Short mmCIF file of N, CA and C in Angstrom, two decimals:
data_model
loop_
_atom_site.label_atom_id
_atom_site.label_comp_id
_atom_site.label_asym_id
_atom_site.label_seq_id
_atom_site.Cartn_x
_atom_site.Cartn_y
_atom_site.Cartn_z
N MET A 386 -80.56 -25.69 3.65
CA MET A 386 -81.28 -25.60 2.40
C MET A 386 -81.92 -26.96 2.15
N CYS A 387 -83.02 -26.97 1.40
CA CYS A 387 -83.73 -28.19 1.04
C CYS A 387 -83.94 -28.23 -0.47
N SER A 388 -84.27 -29.40 -0.98
CA SER A 388 -84.64 -29.56 -2.38
C SER A 388 -85.83 -30.50 -2.47
N SER A 389 -86.49 -30.45 -3.59
CA SER A 389 -87.60 -31.37 -3.85
C SER A 389 -87.52 -31.78 -5.31
N GLY A 390 -87.54 -33.09 -5.55
CA GLY A 390 -87.43 -33.57 -6.92
C GLY A 390 -88.27 -34.80 -7.16
N ARG A 391 -88.48 -35.11 -8.42
CA ARG A 391 -89.31 -36.24 -8.83
C ARG A 391 -88.75 -37.58 -8.32
N THR A 392 -87.44 -37.75 -8.34
CA THR A 392 -86.83 -39.02 -7.94
C THR A 392 -86.73 -39.18 -6.43
N THR A 393 -86.21 -38.17 -5.75
CA THR A 393 -85.91 -38.33 -4.33
C THR A 393 -86.92 -37.67 -3.40
N GLY A 394 -87.84 -36.88 -3.92
CA GLY A 394 -88.78 -36.17 -3.04
C GLY A 394 -88.06 -35.05 -2.31
N GLN A 395 -88.51 -34.72 -1.10
CA GLN A 395 -87.90 -33.64 -0.32
C GLN A 395 -86.68 -34.14 0.44
N ILE A 396 -85.58 -33.41 0.31
CA ILE A 396 -84.35 -33.70 1.03
C ILE A 396 -83.84 -32.38 1.61
N CYS A 397 -83.46 -32.40 2.87
CA CYS A 397 -82.89 -31.21 3.50
C CYS A 397 -81.46 -31.51 3.96
N ARG A 398 -80.94 -30.65 4.77
CA ARG A 398 -79.58 -30.73 5.32
C ARG A 398 -78.50 -30.47 4.28
N TYR A 399 -78.79 -29.56 3.34
CA TYR A 399 -77.75 -29.05 2.46
C TYR A 399 -77.13 -27.85 3.14
N VAL A 400 -75.82 -27.70 2.97
CA VAL A 400 -75.08 -26.57 3.51
C VAL A 400 -74.53 -25.78 2.33
N VAL A 401 -74.71 -24.47 2.33
CA VAL A 401 -74.19 -23.63 1.25
C VAL A 401 -72.67 -23.56 1.37
N ASN A 402 -72.00 -23.96 0.30
CA ASN A 402 -70.54 -23.91 0.25
C ASN A 402 -70.08 -22.64 -0.46
N MET A 403 -70.73 -22.28 -1.57
CA MET A 403 -70.38 -21.08 -2.33
C MET A 403 -71.66 -20.50 -2.93
N ASN A 404 -71.66 -19.19 -3.12
CA ASN A 404 -72.81 -18.49 -3.67
C ASN A 404 -72.37 -17.71 -4.91
N ASP A 405 -73.29 -17.44 -5.81
CA ASP A 405 -73.01 -16.64 -7.02
C ASP A 405 -71.84 -17.19 -7.82
N MET A 406 -71.77 -18.51 -7.97
CA MET A 406 -70.67 -19.09 -8.71
C MET A 406 -71.08 -19.47 -10.13
N HIS A 407 -70.09 -19.58 -10.98
CA HIS A 407 -70.28 -20.01 -12.38
C HIS A 407 -69.41 -21.22 -12.58
N GLU A 408 -69.93 -22.21 -13.28
CA GLU A 408 -69.22 -23.48 -13.43
C GLU A 408 -69.45 -24.02 -14.84
N ASP A 409 -68.53 -24.84 -15.31
CA ASP A 409 -68.68 -25.53 -16.59
C ASP A 409 -69.12 -26.96 -16.28
N ILE A 410 -70.38 -27.28 -16.59
CA ILE A 410 -70.91 -28.62 -16.33
C ILE A 410 -71.22 -29.26 -17.67
N GLY A 411 -70.49 -30.32 -18.00
CA GLY A 411 -70.71 -31.03 -19.25
C GLY A 411 -70.48 -30.16 -20.47
N GLY A 412 -69.52 -29.22 -20.40
CA GLY A 412 -69.23 -28.36 -21.54
C GLY A 412 -70.14 -27.16 -21.66
N MET A 413 -71.06 -27.00 -20.73
CA MET A 413 -72.01 -25.88 -20.77
C MET A 413 -71.71 -24.93 -19.62
N GLY A 414 -71.46 -23.66 -19.94
CA GLY A 414 -71.24 -22.65 -18.91
C GLY A 414 -72.55 -22.34 -18.20
N THR A 415 -72.53 -22.31 -16.89
CA THR A 415 -73.74 -22.08 -16.11
C THR A 415 -73.49 -21.03 -15.04
N GLY A 416 -74.56 -20.43 -14.55
CA GLY A 416 -74.45 -19.51 -13.43
C GLY A 416 -75.51 -18.44 -13.50
N PRO A 417 -75.70 -17.71 -12.46
CA PRO A 417 -75.12 -17.90 -11.15
C PRO A 417 -75.78 -19.07 -10.42
N MET A 418 -74.97 -19.76 -9.64
CA MET A 418 -75.46 -20.94 -8.93
C MET A 418 -74.99 -20.90 -7.48
N VAL A 419 -75.65 -21.72 -6.67
CA VAL A 419 -75.24 -21.98 -5.30
C VAL A 419 -74.66 -23.39 -5.29
N GLU A 420 -73.46 -23.55 -4.74
CA GLU A 420 -72.88 -24.88 -4.56
C GLU A 420 -73.24 -25.35 -3.15
N LEU A 421 -73.84 -26.52 -3.06
CA LEU A 421 -74.27 -27.08 -1.79
C LEU A 421 -73.52 -28.37 -1.50
N LEU A 422 -73.33 -28.65 -0.23
CA LEU A 422 -72.82 -29.94 0.24
C LEU A 422 -73.92 -30.55 1.09
N HIS A 423 -74.00 -31.86 1.15
CA HIS A 423 -75.08 -32.52 1.87
C HIS A 423 -74.56 -33.22 3.13
N ASP A 424 -75.26 -33.01 4.24
CA ASP A 424 -74.93 -33.63 5.52
C ASP A 424 -76.19 -34.34 6.02
N GLY A 425 -76.45 -35.51 5.48
CA GLY A 425 -77.71 -36.21 5.71
C GLY A 425 -78.04 -36.54 7.15
N ASN A 426 -77.05 -36.83 7.97
CA ASN A 426 -77.36 -37.20 9.35
C ASN A 426 -76.95 -36.13 10.36
N GLY A 427 -76.51 -34.97 9.88
CA GLY A 427 -76.20 -33.86 10.76
C GLY A 427 -74.95 -34.02 11.60
N ASP A 428 -74.04 -34.91 11.19
CA ASP A 428 -72.83 -35.14 11.98
C ASP A 428 -71.65 -34.26 11.57
N GLY A 429 -71.86 -33.38 10.58
CA GLY A 429 -70.79 -32.50 10.12
C GLY A 429 -69.93 -33.10 9.02
N ALA A 430 -70.18 -34.36 8.65
CA ALA A 430 -69.45 -35.00 7.56
C ALA A 430 -70.35 -35.02 6.33
N TYR A 431 -69.85 -34.49 5.23
CA TYR A 431 -70.66 -34.42 4.01
C TYR A 431 -70.74 -35.78 3.33
N ASP A 432 -71.84 -36.00 2.58
CA ASP A 432 -72.09 -37.29 1.95
C ASP A 432 -72.67 -37.11 0.56
N ASP A 433 -72.96 -38.20 -0.12
CA ASP A 433 -73.55 -38.18 -1.46
C ASP A 433 -75.05 -38.45 -1.42
N GLY A 434 -75.70 -38.16 -0.30
CA GLY A 434 -77.11 -38.49 -0.12
C GLY A 434 -78.11 -37.45 -0.58
N GLY A 435 -77.69 -36.52 -1.42
CA GLY A 435 -78.60 -35.48 -1.91
C GLY A 435 -79.38 -35.93 -3.12
N TRP A 436 -79.84 -34.97 -3.90
CA TRP A 436 -80.69 -35.30 -5.05
C TRP A 436 -79.99 -36.19 -6.06
N GLN A 437 -80.80 -36.84 -6.89
CA GLN A 437 -80.33 -37.82 -7.87
C GLN A 437 -80.86 -37.45 -9.26
N GLY A 438 -80.47 -38.25 -10.27
CA GLY A 438 -80.97 -38.04 -11.62
C GLY A 438 -82.50 -38.03 -11.65
N GLY A 439 -83.07 -37.12 -12.41
CA GLY A 439 -84.53 -37.00 -12.48
C GLY A 439 -85.07 -35.91 -11.58
N ASP A 440 -84.23 -35.35 -10.70
CA ASP A 440 -84.67 -34.28 -9.80
C ASP A 440 -84.46 -32.89 -10.39
N SER A 441 -83.76 -32.80 -11.51
CA SER A 441 -83.47 -31.49 -12.11
C SER A 441 -84.74 -30.70 -12.35
N GLY A 442 -84.63 -29.40 -12.06
CA GLY A 442 -85.76 -28.50 -12.25
C GLY A 442 -86.61 -28.31 -11.01
N GLY A 443 -86.44 -29.20 -10.02
CA GLY A 443 -87.18 -29.05 -8.77
C GLY A 443 -86.67 -27.85 -7.99
N PRO A 444 -87.41 -27.39 -7.00
CA PRO A 444 -86.99 -26.20 -6.25
C PRO A 444 -85.90 -26.48 -5.22
N CYS A 445 -85.05 -25.47 -5.00
CA CYS A 445 -84.12 -25.39 -3.88
C CYS A 445 -84.68 -24.29 -2.99
N TYR A 446 -84.85 -24.55 -1.70
CA TYR A 446 -85.51 -23.59 -0.84
C TYR A 446 -84.99 -23.67 0.58
N PHE A 447 -85.33 -22.66 1.38
CA PHE A 447 -84.89 -22.61 2.77
C PHE A 447 -85.93 -21.89 3.61
N ARG A 448 -85.86 -22.12 4.89
CA ARG A 448 -86.77 -21.47 5.84
C ARG A 448 -86.26 -20.07 6.16
N LYS A 449 -87.17 -19.12 6.15
CA LYS A 449 -86.83 -17.76 6.55
C LYS A 449 -87.97 -17.24 7.39
N GLY A 450 -87.68 -16.98 8.66
CA GLY A 450 -88.73 -16.55 9.58
C GLY A 450 -89.77 -17.64 9.70
N ASP A 451 -91.03 -17.29 9.50
CA ASP A 451 -92.10 -18.29 9.58
C ASP A 451 -92.54 -18.77 8.20
N GLY A 452 -91.72 -18.49 7.18
CA GLY A 452 -92.06 -18.91 5.82
C GLY A 452 -90.92 -19.65 5.13
N VAL A 453 -91.09 -19.84 3.84
CA VAL A 453 -90.10 -20.53 3.02
C VAL A 453 -89.75 -19.63 1.84
N ARG A 454 -88.47 -19.58 1.52
CA ARG A 454 -88.00 -18.80 0.37
C ARG A 454 -87.42 -19.75 -0.66
N VAL A 455 -87.77 -19.55 -1.91
CA VAL A 455 -87.20 -20.34 -3.00
C VAL A 455 -85.92 -19.66 -3.45
N ALA A 456 -84.84 -20.43 -3.50
CA ALA A 456 -83.53 -19.90 -3.91
C ALA A 456 -83.28 -20.11 -5.40
N GLY A 457 -83.87 -21.16 -5.97
CA GLY A 457 -83.63 -21.48 -7.37
C GLY A 457 -84.10 -22.88 -7.68
N ASN A 458 -83.46 -23.51 -8.66
CA ASN A 458 -83.87 -24.87 -9.04
C ASN A 458 -82.68 -25.82 -9.14
N VAL A 459 -82.97 -27.10 -8.86
CA VAL A 459 -81.98 -28.17 -8.91
C VAL A 459 -81.39 -28.22 -10.31
N THR A 460 -80.05 -28.16 -10.39
CA THR A 460 -79.38 -28.11 -11.68
C THR A 460 -78.53 -29.35 -11.96
N GLY A 461 -77.72 -29.79 -10.99
CA GLY A 461 -76.88 -30.95 -11.25
C GLY A 461 -75.92 -31.21 -10.10
N THR A 462 -75.03 -32.17 -10.31
CA THR A 462 -74.03 -32.53 -9.31
C THR A 462 -72.69 -32.73 -10.01
N ILE A 463 -71.63 -32.60 -9.23
CA ILE A 463 -70.30 -32.95 -9.72
C ILE A 463 -69.61 -33.76 -8.63
N LYS A 464 -69.03 -34.86 -9.03
CA LYS A 464 -68.20 -35.67 -8.13
C LYS A 464 -66.76 -35.36 -8.53
N TRP A 465 -66.13 -34.43 -7.82
CA TRP A 465 -64.81 -33.94 -8.19
C TRP A 465 -63.74 -35.02 -8.08
N TRP A 466 -63.73 -35.76 -6.98
CA TRP A 466 -62.75 -36.81 -6.73
C TRP A 466 -63.45 -37.96 -6.03
N PRO A 467 -63.00 -39.20 -6.21
CA PRO A 467 -63.68 -40.34 -5.58
C PRO A 467 -63.77 -40.25 -4.06
N TRP A 468 -62.81 -39.62 -3.41
CA TRP A 468 -62.79 -39.57 -1.95
C TRP A 468 -63.48 -38.31 -1.39
N VAL A 469 -64.01 -37.46 -2.25
CA VAL A 469 -64.68 -36.23 -1.83
C VAL A 469 -66.17 -36.35 -2.15
N PRO A 470 -67.06 -35.96 -1.23
CA PRO A 470 -68.50 -36.02 -1.51
C PRO A 470 -68.88 -35.12 -2.68
N LYS A 471 -70.02 -35.42 -3.29
CA LYS A 471 -70.53 -34.64 -4.42
C LYS A 471 -70.76 -33.19 -4.04
N SER A 472 -70.66 -32.32 -5.03
CA SER A 472 -71.13 -30.95 -4.93
C SER A 472 -72.47 -30.91 -5.65
N TYR A 473 -73.44 -30.27 -5.03
CA TYR A 473 -74.80 -30.14 -5.60
C TYR A 473 -74.99 -28.70 -6.03
N TYR A 474 -75.54 -28.50 -7.23
CA TYR A 474 -75.68 -27.16 -7.77
C TYR A 474 -77.14 -26.79 -7.98
N CYS A 475 -77.46 -25.61 -7.51
CA CYS A 475 -78.80 -25.05 -7.62
C CYS A 475 -78.67 -23.74 -8.39
N SER A 476 -79.32 -23.62 -9.57
CA SER A 476 -79.32 -22.35 -10.30
C SER A 476 -80.10 -21.33 -9.50
N GLN A 477 -79.48 -20.19 -9.26
CA GLN A 477 -80.14 -19.17 -8.47
C GLN A 477 -81.29 -18.55 -9.26
N LEU A 478 -82.37 -18.25 -8.57
CA LEU A 478 -83.55 -17.68 -9.20
C LEU A 478 -83.22 -16.39 -9.93
N LYS A 479 -82.31 -15.60 -9.40
CA LYS A 479 -81.97 -14.35 -10.08
C LYS A 479 -81.35 -14.63 -11.45
N GLY A 480 -80.64 -15.74 -11.61
CA GLY A 480 -80.09 -16.11 -12.90
C GLY A 480 -81.17 -16.55 -13.87
N VAL A 481 -82.17 -17.26 -13.36
CA VAL A 481 -83.30 -17.67 -14.20
C VAL A 481 -84.04 -16.43 -14.70
N ARG A 482 -84.18 -15.43 -13.84
CA ARG A 482 -84.89 -14.20 -14.22
C ARG A 482 -84.13 -13.38 -15.25
N VAL A 483 -82.80 -13.47 -15.26
CA VAL A 483 -82.03 -12.80 -16.30
C VAL A 483 -82.34 -13.43 -17.65
N TRP A 484 -82.45 -14.75 -17.66
CA TRP A 484 -82.76 -15.48 -18.89
C TRP A 484 -84.20 -15.25 -19.31
N ASN A 485 -85.13 -15.22 -18.34
CA ASN A 485 -86.55 -15.02 -18.61
C ASN A 485 -87.12 -14.13 -17.51
N GLY A 486 -87.23 -12.83 -17.80
CA GLY A 486 -87.66 -11.85 -16.81
C GLY A 486 -89.06 -12.08 -16.26
N SER A 487 -89.87 -12.88 -16.94
CA SER A 487 -91.24 -13.12 -16.45
C SER A 487 -91.32 -14.36 -15.56
N ALA A 488 -90.18 -15.03 -15.29
CA ALA A 488 -90.20 -16.24 -14.45
C ALA A 488 -90.69 -15.91 -13.05
N ARG A 489 -91.63 -16.70 -12.56
CA ARG A 489 -92.19 -16.50 -11.22
C ARG A 489 -92.33 -17.84 -10.53
N VAL A 490 -92.35 -17.83 -9.21
CA VAL A 490 -92.55 -19.03 -8.40
C VAL A 490 -93.99 -19.05 -7.99
N ARG A 491 -94.66 -20.18 -8.14
CA ARG A 491 -96.07 -20.30 -7.74
C ARG A 491 -96.18 -21.02 -6.44
#
């Protein structure tokens, strides 16, 4: 999976950890979301090298066949423990459409 944001630009090498999840971020219930882990150098060890503050709202997307599919938008991160890499959260497009049925990707 990849993301694109104002602060970090395009970043790829996200791995889907969980799908269709709901989480409490900063006291706000959210979902459905995809939880991603980032493996910046492809060595199988996850890191904190994904999106940063200011990237929220940018697209989360992946390659499918000869095209690209948008999965949703950059929502936030959680650093669960100091010794564990961040979890990156992307609000799934289907959740955005529940909130606003006319939402479309251009």
